[in-house]
CSV table of C-alpha atoms in Angstrom, one decimal:
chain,number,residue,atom,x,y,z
R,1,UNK,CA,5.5,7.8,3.3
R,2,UNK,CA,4.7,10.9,5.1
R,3,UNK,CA,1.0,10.7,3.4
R,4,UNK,CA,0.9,7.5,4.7
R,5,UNK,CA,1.5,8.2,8.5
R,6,UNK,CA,-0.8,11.2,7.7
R,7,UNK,CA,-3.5,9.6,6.5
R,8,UNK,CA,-3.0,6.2,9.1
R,9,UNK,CA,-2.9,9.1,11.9
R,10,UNK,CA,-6.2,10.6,10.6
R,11,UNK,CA,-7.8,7.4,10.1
R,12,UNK,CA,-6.9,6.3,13.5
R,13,UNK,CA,-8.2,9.6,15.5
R,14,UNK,CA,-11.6,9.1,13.2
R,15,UNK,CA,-12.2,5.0,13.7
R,16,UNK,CA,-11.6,5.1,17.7
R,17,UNK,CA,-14.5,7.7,18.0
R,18,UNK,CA,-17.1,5.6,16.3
R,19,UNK,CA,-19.0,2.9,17.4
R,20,UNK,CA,-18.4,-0.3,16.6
R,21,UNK,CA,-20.8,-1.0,14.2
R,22,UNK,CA,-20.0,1.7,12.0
R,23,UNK,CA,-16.0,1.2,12.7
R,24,UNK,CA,-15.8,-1.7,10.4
R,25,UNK,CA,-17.7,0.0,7.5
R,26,UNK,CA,-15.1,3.1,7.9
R,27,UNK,CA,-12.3,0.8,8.0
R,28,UNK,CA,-13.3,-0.7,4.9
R,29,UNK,CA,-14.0,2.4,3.5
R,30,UNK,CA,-10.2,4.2,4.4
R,31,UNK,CA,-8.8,0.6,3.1
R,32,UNK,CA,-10.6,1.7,-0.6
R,33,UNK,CA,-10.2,5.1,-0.2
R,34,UNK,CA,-6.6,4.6,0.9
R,35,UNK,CA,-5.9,1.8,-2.1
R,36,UNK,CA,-7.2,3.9,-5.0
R,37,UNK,CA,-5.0,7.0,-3.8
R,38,UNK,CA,-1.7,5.0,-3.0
R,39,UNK,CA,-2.7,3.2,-6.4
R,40,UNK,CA,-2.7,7.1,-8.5
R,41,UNK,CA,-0.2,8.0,-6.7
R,42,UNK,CA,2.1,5.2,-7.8
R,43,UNK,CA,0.8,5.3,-11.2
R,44,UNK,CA,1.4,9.1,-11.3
R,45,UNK,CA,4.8,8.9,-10.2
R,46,UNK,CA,6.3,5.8,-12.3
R,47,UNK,CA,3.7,5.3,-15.0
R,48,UNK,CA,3.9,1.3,-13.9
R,49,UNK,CA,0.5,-0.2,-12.6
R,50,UNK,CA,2.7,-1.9,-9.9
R,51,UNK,CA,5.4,0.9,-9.2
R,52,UNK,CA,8.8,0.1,-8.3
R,53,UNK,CA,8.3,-2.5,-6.1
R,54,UNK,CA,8.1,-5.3,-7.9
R,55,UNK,CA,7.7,-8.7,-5.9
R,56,UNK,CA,5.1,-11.1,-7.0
R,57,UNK,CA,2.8,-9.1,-8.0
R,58,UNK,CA,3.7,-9.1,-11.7
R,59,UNK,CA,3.6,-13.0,-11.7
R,60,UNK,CA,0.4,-12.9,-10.6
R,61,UNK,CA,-1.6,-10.8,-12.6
R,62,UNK,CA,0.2,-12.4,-15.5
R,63,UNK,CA,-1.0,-15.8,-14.1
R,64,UNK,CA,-4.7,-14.6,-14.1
R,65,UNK,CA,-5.6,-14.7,-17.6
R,66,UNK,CA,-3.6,-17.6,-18.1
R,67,UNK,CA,-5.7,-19.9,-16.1
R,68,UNK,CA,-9.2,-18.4,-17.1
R,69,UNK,CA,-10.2,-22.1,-18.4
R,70,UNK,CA,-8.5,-23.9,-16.2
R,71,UNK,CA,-9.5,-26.6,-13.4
R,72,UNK,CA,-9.0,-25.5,-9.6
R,73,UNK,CA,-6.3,-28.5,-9.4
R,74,UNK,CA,-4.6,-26.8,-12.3
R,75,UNK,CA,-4.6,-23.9,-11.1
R,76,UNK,CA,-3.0,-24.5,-8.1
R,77,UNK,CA,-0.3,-26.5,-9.7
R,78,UNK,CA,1.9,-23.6,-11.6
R,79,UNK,CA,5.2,-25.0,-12.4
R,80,UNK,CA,6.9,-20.9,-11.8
R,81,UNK,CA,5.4,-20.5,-8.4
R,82,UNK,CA,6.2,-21.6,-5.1
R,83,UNK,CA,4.0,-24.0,-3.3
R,84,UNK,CA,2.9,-20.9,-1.0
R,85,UNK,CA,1.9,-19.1,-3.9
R,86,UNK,CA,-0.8,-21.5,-5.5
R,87,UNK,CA,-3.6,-20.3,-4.4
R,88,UNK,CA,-3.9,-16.3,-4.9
R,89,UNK,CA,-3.8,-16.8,-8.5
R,90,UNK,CA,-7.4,-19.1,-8.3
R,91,UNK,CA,-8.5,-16.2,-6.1
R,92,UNK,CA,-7.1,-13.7,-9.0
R,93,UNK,CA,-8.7,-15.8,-11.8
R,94,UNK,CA,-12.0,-15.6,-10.2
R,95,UNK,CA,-11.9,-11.9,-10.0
R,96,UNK,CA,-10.7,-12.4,-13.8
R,97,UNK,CA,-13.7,-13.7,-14.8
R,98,UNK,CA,-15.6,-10.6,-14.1
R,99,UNK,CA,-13.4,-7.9,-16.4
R,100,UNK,CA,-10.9,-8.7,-18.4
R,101,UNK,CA,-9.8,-4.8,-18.5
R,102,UNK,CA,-6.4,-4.6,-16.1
R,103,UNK,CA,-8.2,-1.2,-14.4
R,104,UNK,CA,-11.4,-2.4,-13.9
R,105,UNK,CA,-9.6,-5.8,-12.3
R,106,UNK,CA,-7.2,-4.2,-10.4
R,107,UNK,CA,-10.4,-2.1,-8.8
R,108,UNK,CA,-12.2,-5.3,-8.2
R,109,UNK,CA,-8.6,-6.8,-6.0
R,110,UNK,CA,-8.7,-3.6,-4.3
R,111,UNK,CA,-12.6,-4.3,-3.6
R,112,UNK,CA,-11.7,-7.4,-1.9
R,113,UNK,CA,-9.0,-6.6,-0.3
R,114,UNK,CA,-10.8,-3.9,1.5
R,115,UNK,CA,-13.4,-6.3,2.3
R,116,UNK,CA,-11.2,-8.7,3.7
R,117,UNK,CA,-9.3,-6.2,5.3
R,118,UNK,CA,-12.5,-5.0,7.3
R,119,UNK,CA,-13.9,-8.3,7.8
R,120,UNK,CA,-10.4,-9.8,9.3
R,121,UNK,CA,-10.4,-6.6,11.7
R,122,UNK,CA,-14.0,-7.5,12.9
R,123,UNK,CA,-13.1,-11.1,13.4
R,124,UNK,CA,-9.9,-9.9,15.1
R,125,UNK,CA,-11.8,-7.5,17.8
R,126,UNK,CA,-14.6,-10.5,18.1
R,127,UNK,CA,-11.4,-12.9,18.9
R,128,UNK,CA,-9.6,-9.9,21.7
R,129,UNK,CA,-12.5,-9.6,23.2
R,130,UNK,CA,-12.4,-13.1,24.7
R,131,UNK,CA,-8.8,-12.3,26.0
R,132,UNK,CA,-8.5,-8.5,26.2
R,133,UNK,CA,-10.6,-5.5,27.8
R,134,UNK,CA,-13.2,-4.3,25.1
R,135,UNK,CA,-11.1,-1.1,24.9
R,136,UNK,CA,-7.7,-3.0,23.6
R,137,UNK,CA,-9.7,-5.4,21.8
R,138,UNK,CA,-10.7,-1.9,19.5
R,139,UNK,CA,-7.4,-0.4,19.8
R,140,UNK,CA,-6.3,-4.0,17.9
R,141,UNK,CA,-8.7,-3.8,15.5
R,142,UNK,CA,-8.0,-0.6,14.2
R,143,UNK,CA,-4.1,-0.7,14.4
R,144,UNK,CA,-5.1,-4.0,12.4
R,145,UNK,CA,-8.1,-2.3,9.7
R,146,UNK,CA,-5.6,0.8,9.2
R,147,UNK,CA,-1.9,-0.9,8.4
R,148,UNK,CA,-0.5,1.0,6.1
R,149,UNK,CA,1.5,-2.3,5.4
R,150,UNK,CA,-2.2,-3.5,4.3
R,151,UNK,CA,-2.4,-0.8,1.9
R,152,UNK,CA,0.8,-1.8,0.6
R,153,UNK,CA,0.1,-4.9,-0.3
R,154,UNK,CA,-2.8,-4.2,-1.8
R,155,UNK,CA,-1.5,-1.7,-4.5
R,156,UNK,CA,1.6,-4.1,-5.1
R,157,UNK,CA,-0.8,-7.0,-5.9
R,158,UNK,CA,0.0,-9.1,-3.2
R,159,UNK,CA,-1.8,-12.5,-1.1
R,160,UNK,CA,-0.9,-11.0,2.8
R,161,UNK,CA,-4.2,-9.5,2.9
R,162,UNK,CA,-6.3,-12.6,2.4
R,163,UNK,CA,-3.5,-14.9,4.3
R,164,UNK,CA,-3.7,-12.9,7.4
R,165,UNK,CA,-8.0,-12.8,7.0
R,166,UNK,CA,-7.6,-16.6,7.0
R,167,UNK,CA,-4.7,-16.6,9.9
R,168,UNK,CA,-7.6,-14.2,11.9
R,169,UNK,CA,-10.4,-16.6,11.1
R,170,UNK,CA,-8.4,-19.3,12.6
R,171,UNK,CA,-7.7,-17.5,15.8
R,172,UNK,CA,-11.4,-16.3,16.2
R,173,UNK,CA,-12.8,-20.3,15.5
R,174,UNK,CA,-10.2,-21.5,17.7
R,175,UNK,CA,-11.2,-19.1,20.2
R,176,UNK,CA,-14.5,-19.6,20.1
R,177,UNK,CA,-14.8,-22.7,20.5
C-alpha cells in the first residue's frame, strides 16, 4: 500500500506539469505501467493470478472461455451471475477471442483498462470544464487517471473501470448537450 501512495504521489507531481495533450497519454501509460507491476507483485507474493482478493474476478475469467461461441443474448444471460454482472463477461469474451493464453489475456484486460481509464479521464476534464475553472477541471482528471482504486480493480479482474468510463461518457453527453 505504501508503493501505492508512492507511486500515485509520483504520478500525480509528474501529470499536473504536463500539458494536456500529453497528460492523457501519461495517464494511460502509469495505468499500464502501474497494472503490470501491482499484477507481479501479486503474483510474486501469493503465486495466484488474482491474489487474495477474490471477488468476481475468478467468475469472470472462468466465464470467458465458456461463452467463446456464444450469441450476445447468451451471453448476457448467465444463470450464476447477477443481472449487474452480464455484460463484462461479453466484453471478456471479446478480448478472449484474441489469445486464449490466461497471460497474454490478462495483458490485453489490462490494455483496455488503461485505455478506458485514460479516455474516461479525458472525457471527465472535457465534462469539468463546462462547470469548473480549467485548473480543477485537471486537478479532477488526474485524481481520476491515477486511482489507485483503478489499479485495483484492474489486477483483481474487475468491471468498475469500464462502468465508471460509461458513467463519465454519460456526464460529458449530458453536459454537452
Amino acid at each position: 500500500s505504501l508503493l501505492l501512495a508512492v507511486f500515485f504521489i509520483v504520478g500525480y507531481c509528474f501529470c499536473f506539469c504536463l500539458p494536456k495533450c500529453s497528460l492523457w497519454i501519461t495517464i494511460f501509460l502509469y495505468h499500464l505501467a502501474g497494472s503490470f507491476l501491482l499484477k507481479e507483485i501479486i503474483f510474486c507474493k501469493t503465486g495466484d493470478i488474482f491474489g487474495l482478493y477474490r471477488g468476481d474476478g475468478p467468475k469472470y475469467h472462468d466465464f470467458a472461455p465458456e461463452t467463446v461461441g456464444w450469441s450476445w443474448n447468451k451471453t448476457t444471460y448467465i444463470q450464476d451471475l447477477a443481472v449487474d454482472d452480464w455484460g463484462f463477461p461479453a466484453l471478456l469474451r471479446g478480448l478472449y477471442h484474441w489469445s486464449e493464453n490466461p497471460e497474454q489475456y490478462f495483458s490485453l484486460l489490462i490494455l483496455a483498462n488503461s485505455f478506458c481509464v485514460a479516455a474516461s479521464s479525458f472525457f471527465l476534464y472535457q465534462a469539468a470544464r463546462k462547470l469548473l475553472e480549467k485548473q480543477y477541471a485537471k486537478i479532477a482528471a488526474i485524481i481520476w487517471g491515477l486511482s489507485t482504486y483503478a489499479l485495483f480493480s484492474t489486477v483483481h479482474w474487475l468491471k468498475e473501470n469500464f462502468f465508471g468510463a460509461v458513467i463519465v461518457l454519460a456526464l460529458y453527453g449530458l453536459l454537452d448537450t
